[in-house]
Short mmCIF file of C-alpha atoms in Angstrom, two decimals:
data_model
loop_
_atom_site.label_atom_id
_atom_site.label_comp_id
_atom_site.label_asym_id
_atom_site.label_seq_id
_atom_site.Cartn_x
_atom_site.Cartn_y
_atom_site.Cartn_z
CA UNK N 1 64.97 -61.80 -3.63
CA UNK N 2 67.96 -64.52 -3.76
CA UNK N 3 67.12 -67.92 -3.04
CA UNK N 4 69.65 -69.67 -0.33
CA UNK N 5 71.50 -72.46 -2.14
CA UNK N 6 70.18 -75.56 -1.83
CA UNK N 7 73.18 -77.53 -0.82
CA UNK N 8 73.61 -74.94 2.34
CA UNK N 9 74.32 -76.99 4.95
CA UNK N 10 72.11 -76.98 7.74
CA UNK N 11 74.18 -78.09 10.93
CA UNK N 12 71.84 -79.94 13.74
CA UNK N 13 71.91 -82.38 16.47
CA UNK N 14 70.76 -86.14 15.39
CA UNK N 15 69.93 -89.58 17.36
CA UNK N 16 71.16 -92.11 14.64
CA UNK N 17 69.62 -95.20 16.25
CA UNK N 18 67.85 -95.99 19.53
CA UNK N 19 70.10 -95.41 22.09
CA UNK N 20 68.84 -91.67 21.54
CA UNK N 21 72.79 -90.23 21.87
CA UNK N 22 72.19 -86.96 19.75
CA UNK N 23 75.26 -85.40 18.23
CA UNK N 24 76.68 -82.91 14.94
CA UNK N 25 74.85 -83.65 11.99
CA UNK N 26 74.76 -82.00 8.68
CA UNK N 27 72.02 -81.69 5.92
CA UNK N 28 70.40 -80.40 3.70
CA UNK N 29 66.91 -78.01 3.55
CA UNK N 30 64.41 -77.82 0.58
CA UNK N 31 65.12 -74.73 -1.03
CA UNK N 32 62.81 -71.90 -0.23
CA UNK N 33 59.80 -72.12 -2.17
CA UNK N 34 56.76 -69.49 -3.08
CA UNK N 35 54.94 -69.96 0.12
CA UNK N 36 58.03 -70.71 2.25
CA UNK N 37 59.20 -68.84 5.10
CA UNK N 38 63.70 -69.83 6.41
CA UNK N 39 63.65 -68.97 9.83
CA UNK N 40 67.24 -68.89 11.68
CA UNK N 41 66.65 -70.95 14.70
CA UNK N 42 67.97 -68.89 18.19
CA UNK N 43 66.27 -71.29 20.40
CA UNK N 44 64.32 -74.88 20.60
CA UNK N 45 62.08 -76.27 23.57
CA UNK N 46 63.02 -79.79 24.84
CA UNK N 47 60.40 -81.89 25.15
CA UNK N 48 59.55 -85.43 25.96
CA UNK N 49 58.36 -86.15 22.46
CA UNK N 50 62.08 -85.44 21.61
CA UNK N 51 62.91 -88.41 23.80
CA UNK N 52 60.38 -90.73 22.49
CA UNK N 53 61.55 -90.65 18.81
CA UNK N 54 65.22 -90.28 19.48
CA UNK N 55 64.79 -93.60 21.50
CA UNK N 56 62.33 -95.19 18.92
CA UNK N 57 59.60 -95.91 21.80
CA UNK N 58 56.96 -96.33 19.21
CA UNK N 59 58.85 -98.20 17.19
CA UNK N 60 58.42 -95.88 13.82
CA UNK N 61 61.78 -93.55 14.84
CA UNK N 62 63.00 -92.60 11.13
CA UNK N 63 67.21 -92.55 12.05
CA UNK N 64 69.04 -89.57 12.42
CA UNK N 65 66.35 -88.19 13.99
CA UNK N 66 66.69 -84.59 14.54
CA UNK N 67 64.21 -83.55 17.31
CA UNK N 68 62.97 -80.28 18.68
CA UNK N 69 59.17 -79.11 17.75
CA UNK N 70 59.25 -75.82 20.06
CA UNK N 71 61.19 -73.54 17.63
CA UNK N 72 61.70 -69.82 17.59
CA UNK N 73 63.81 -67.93 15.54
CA UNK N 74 64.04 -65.11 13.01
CA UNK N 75 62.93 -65.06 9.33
CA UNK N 76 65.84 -64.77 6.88
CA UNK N 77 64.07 -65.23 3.85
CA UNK N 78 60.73 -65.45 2.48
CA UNK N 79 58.84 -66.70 -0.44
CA UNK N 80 57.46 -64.59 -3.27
CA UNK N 81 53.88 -65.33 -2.19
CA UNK N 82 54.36 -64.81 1.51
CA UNK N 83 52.73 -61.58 2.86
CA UNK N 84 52.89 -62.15 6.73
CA UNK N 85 56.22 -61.81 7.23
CA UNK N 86 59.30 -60.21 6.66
CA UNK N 87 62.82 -61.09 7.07
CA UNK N 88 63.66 -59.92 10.71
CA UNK N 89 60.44 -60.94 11.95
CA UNK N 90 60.41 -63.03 15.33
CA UNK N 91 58.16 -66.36 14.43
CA UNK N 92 57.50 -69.74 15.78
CA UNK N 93 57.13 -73.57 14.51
CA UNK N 94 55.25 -75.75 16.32
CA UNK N 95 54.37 -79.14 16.27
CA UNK N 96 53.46 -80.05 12.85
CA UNK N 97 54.83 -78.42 9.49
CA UNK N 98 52.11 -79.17 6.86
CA UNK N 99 48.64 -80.53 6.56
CA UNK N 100 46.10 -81.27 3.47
CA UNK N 101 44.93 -77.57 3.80
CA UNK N 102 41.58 -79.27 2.21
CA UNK N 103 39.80 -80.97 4.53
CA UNK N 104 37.08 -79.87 7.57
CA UNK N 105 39.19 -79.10 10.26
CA UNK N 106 42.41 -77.31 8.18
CA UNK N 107 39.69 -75.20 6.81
CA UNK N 108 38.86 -74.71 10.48
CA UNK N 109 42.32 -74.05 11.06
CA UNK N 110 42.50 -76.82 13.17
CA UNK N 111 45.05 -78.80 11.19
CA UNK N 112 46.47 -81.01 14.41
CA UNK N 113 43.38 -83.01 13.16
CA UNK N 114 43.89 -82.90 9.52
CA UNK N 115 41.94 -86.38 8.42
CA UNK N 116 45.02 -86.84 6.31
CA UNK N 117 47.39 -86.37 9.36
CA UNK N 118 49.33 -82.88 9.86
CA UNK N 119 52.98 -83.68 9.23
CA UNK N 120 55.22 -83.73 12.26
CA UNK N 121 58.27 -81.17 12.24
CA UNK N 122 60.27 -83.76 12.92
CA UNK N 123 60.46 -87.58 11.99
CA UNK N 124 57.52 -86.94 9.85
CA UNK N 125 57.07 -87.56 5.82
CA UNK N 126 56.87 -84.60 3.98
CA UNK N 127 54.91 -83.85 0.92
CA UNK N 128 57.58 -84.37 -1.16
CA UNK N 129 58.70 -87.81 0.38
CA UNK N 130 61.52 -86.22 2.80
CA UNK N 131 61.55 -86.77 6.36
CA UNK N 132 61.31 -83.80 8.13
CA UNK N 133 64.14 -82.26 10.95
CA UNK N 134 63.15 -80.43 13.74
CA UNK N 135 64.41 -77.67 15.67
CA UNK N 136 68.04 -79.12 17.02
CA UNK N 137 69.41 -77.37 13.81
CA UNK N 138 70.72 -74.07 12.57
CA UNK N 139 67.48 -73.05 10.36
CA UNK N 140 64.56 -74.26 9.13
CA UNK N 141 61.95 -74.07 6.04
CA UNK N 142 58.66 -74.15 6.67
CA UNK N 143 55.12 -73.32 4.72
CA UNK N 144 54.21 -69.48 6.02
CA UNK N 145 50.83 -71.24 6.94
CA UNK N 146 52.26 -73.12 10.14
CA UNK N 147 54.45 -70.15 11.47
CA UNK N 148 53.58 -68.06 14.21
CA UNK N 149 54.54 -63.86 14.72
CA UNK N 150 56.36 -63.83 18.23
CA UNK N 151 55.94 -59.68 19.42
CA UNK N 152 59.28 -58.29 19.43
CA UNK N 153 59.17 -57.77 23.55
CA UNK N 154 58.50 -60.95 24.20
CA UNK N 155 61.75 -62.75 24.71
CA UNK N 156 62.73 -65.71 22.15
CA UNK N 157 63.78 -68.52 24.20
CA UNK N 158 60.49 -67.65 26.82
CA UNK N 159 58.48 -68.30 23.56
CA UNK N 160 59.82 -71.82 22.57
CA UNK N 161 57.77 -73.71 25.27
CA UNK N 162 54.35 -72.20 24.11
CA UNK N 163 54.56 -73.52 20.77
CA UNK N 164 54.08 -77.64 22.43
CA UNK N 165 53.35 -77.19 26.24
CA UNK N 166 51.55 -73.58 26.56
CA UNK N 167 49.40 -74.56 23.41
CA UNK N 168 48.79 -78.14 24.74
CA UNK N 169 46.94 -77.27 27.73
CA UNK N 170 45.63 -74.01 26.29
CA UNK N 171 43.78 -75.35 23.36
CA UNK N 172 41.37 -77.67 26.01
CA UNK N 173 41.30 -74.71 28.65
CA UNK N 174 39.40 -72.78 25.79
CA UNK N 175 37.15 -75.74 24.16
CA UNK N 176 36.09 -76.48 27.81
CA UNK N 177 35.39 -72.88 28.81
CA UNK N 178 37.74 -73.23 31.66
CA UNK N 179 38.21 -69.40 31.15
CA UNK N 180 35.52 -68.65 33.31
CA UNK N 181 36.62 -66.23 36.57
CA UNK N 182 35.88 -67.57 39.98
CA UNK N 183 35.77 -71.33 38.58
CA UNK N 184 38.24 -73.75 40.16
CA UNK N 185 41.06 -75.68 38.21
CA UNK N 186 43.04 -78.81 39.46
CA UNK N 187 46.02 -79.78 38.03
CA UNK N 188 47.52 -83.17 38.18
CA UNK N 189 51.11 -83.14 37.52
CA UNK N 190 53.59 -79.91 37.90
CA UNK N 191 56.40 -80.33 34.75
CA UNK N 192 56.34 -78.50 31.71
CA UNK N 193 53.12 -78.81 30.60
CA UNK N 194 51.15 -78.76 34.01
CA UNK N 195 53.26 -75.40 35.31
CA UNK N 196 51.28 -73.71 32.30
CA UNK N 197 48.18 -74.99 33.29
CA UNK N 198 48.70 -72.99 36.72
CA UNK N 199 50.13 -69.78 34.87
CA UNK N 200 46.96 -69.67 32.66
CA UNK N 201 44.47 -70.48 35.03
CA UNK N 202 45.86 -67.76 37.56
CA UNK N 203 44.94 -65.24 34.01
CA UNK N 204 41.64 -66.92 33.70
CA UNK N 205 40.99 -65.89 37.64
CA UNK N 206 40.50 -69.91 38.71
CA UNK N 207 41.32 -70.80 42.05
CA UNK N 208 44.14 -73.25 41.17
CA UNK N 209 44.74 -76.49 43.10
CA UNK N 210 48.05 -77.95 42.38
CA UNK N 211 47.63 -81.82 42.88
CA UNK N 212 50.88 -83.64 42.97
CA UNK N 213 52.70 -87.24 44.48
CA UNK N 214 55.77 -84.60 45.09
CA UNK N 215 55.40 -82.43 48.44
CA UNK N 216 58.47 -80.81 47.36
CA UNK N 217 57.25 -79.13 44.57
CA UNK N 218 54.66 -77.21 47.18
CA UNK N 219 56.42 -74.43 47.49
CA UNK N 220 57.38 -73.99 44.39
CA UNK N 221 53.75 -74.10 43.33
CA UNK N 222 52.00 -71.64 45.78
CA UNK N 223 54.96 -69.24 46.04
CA UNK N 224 56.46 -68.92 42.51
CA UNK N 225 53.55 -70.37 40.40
CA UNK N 226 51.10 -68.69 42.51
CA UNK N 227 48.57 -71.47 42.82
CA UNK N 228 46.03 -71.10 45.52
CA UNK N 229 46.32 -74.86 47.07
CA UNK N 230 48.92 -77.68 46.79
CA UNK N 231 47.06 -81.21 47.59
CA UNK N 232 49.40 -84.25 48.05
CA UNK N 233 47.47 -86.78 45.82
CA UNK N 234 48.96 -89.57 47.63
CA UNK N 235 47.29 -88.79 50.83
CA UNK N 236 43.66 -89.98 51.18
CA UNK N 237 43.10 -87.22 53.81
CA UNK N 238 43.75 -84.72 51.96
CA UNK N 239 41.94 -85.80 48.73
CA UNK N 240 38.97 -86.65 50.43
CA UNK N 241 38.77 -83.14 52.29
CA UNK N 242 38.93 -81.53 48.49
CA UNK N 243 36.00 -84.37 47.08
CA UNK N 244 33.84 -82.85 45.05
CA UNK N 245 35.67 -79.28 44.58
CA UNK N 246 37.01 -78.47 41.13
CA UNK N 247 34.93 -77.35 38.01
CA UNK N 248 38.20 -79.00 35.80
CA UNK N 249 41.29 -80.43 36.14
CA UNK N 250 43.63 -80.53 33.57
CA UNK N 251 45.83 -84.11 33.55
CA UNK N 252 49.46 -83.66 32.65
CA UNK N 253 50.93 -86.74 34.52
CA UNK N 254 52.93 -89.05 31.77
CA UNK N 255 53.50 -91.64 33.99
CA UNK N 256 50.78 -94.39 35.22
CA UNK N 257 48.25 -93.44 38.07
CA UNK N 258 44.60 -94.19 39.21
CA UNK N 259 41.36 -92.03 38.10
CA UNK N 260 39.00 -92.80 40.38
CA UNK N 261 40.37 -90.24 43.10
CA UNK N 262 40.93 -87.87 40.48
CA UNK N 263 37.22 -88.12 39.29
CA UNK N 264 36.17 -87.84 42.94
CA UNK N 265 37.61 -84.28 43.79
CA UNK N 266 35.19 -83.16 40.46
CA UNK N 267 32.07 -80.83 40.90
CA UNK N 268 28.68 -82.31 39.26
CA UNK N 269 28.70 -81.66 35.58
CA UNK N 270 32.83 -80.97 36.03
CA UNK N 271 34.96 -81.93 33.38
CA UNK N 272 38.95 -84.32 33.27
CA UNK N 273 40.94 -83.56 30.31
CA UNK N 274 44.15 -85.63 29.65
CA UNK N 275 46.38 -84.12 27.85
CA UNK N 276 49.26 -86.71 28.81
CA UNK N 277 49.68 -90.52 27.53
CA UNK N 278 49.87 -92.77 30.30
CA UNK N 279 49.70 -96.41 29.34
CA UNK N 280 46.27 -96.91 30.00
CA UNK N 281 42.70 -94.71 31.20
CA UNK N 282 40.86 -96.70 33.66
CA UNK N 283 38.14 -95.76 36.16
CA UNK N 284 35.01 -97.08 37.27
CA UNK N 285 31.64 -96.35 35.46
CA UNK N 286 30.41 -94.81 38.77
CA UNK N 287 33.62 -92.19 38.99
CA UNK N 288 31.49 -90.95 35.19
CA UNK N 289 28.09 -91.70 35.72
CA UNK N 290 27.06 -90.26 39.33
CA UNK N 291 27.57 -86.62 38.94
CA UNK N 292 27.32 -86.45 34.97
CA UNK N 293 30.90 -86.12 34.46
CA UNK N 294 32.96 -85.65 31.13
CA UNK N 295 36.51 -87.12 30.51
CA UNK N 296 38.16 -85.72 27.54
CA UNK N 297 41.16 -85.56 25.50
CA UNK N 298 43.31 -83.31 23.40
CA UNK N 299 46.77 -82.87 21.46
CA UNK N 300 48.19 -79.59 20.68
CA UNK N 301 45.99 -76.96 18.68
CA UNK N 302 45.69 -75.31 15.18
CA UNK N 303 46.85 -72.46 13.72
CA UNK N 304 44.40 -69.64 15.17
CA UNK N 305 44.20 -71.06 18.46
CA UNK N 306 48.13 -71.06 18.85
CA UNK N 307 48.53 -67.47 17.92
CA UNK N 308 45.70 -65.92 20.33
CA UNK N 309 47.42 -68.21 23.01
CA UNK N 310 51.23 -66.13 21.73
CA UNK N 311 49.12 -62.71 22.11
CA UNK N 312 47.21 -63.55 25.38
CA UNK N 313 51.09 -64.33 26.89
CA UNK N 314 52.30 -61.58 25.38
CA UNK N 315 49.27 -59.28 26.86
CA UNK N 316 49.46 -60.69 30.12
CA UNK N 317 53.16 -61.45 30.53
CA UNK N 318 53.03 -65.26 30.94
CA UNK N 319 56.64 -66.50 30.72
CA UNK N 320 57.07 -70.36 31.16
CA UNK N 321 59.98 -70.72 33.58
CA UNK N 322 62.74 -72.23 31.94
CA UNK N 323 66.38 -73.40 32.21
CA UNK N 324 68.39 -72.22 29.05
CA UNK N 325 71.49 -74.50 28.08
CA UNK N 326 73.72 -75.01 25.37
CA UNK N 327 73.74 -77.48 22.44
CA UNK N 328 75.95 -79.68 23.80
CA UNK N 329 73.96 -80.19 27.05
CA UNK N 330 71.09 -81.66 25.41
CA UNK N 331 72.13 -85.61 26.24
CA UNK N 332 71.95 -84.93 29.48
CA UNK N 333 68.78 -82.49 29.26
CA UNK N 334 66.93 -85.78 27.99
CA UNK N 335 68.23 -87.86 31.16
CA UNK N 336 67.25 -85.20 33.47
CA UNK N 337 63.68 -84.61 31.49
CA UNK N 338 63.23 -88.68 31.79
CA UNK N 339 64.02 -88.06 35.89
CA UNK N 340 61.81 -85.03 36.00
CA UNK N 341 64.83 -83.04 37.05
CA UNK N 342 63.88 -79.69 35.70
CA UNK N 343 62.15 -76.72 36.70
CA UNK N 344 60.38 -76.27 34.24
CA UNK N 345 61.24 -76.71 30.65
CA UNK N 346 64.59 -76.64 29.17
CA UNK N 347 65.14 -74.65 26.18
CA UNK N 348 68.02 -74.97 24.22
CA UNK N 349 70.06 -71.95 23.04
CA UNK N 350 70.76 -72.58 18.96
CA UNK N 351 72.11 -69.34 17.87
CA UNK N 352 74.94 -69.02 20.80
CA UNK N 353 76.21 -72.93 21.10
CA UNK N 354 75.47 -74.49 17.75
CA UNK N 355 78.55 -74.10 15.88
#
């Protein structure tokens, strides 16, 4: 079939130094090649990641910067050796656009921890020395291998947040057999990534306890997220009452905040997992040792894991709840995301407001 031209423009949003200020930017994408699949973008996620290398917080911000990393769209073009999709198709990107495909855990299909580092979708290197461009654009090209079949009746911009949020606390609910009906789940933190938690828990049948600084989110999290309990972590009354009740809790807080209580509501043998990047992890030996407790980590997921986490939404109709704007609202998107002023993700609508 015809190859797009390579000198198509591809129109996008762009930070061009660290005041993070995104606006119009054109470029170019590789053309497509064997194993390719061009996807035109409908919709793209906002999250915080997007702020961090807009704004250079890490210091490695490769300027214009053209974020986004929760991309849906549909496939206008495919390689001659790809055999998963077809042009219409629904599909997703996530958060990483190529790997070494070689090594233990791409052959696991875990390629988040390629040993050679997966490459970001955006402000990554690419194989061929480019720098990639995320999802704040009009298309993308992208290796068949890290795209992801969205089911036709499940709605486009719904999907965008699963492909960085949903899969983010997904992939450790799994690994830690936190699927397991009648356990109990505590989540720390109610944005984006934590409202998940509660969504997928409620399918795993765990009694969910919401644990939050924010009383005002309580209703929010018993009526519409349907969480069983809402414990203000900021009051030692309550936390104590809960000591020693959860099986897991799933971290999502960004922002700096003791353990220790934390590691006191946990069941012997009950396992923390951060998913989150506070400044710094610190809690007393004892909050570990006495009651044989694990603290783990994780990032996103691979390949496999990310599509049975798109089928098990699809199956059992998990929606993230999200607040759908236009292009030219995504400045102010980032302020509100840095203010936690959104309920619960924002997702940006490409195909209608990116002209």
């Amino acid at each position: 079939m015809s190859s797009l031209s390579a000198n198509e423009d591809c129109l996008g949003w762009a930070a061009r130094d660290a005041s993070g200020f995104l606006s119009p930017y054109s470029f170019n994408r590789r053309v497509v090649r064997n194993d390719d699949v061009s996807i035109k973008i409908t919709h793209c996620g906002v999250c915080y990641a997007d702020v961090i290398w807009t704004r250079n917080k890490l210091g490695d911000s490769k300027y214009p910067v053209v974020p986004g990393h929760e991309i849906v769209g549909i496939v206008q073009e495919v390689g001659s050796n790809v055999n998963r999709f077809k042009v219409g198709d629904h599909v997703g990107v996530g958060t990483y656009v190529n790997s070494c495909r070689d090594c233990e855990y791409c052959n696991d299909e875990e390629e988040v921890h390629c040993v050679k580092r997966a490459v970001a979708t955006f402000n990554g290197v690419d194989d061929d020395g480019t720098i990639t461009k995320g999802g704040y654009s009009s298309y993308i090209v992208v290796h068949d291998r890290y795209c992801f079949q969205i089911p036709d009746d499940y709605p486009l911009a719904s999907a965008a947040p699963l492909l960085c949020a949903g899969i983010t606390v997904y992939n450790p609910m799994i690994r830690h057999k936190m699927n397991q009906p009648g356990k109990s789940l505590g989540v720390i933190g109610l944005g984006g990534l934590g409202h998940m938690a509660v969504k997928f828990g409620k399918a795993f049948g765990l009694n969910v306890t919401v644990l939050s600084t924010s009383i005002s989110k309580k209703e929010e999290a018993l009526t519409l997220l349907g969480a069983d309990k809402f414990v203000v972590s900021s009051d030692q009354e309550q936390m104590k009452a809960e000591a020693q009740s959860l099986d897991f809790i799933i971290d999502t807080a960004a922002g700096d905040h003791p353990f220790d209580p934390y590691m006191s509501l946990l069941k012997t043998g009950g396992v923390l997992v951060l998913v989150a990047f506070p400044s710094e992890v610190k809690f007393h030996p004892a909050s570990l040792n006495i009651g044989m407790k694990t603290v783990s980590g994780s990032l996103t997921g691979g390949t496999k894991l990310t599509r049975e986490m798109i089928d098990f939404c699809s199956a059992h109709k998990i929606y993230p709840n999200i607040e759908v704007i236009p292009i030219h609202h995504a400045n102010e998107a980032l302020e509100r995301l840095i203010k936690r002023d959104v309920r619960y993700r924002f997702v940006i609508d490409i195909e209608n407001s990116l002209k």
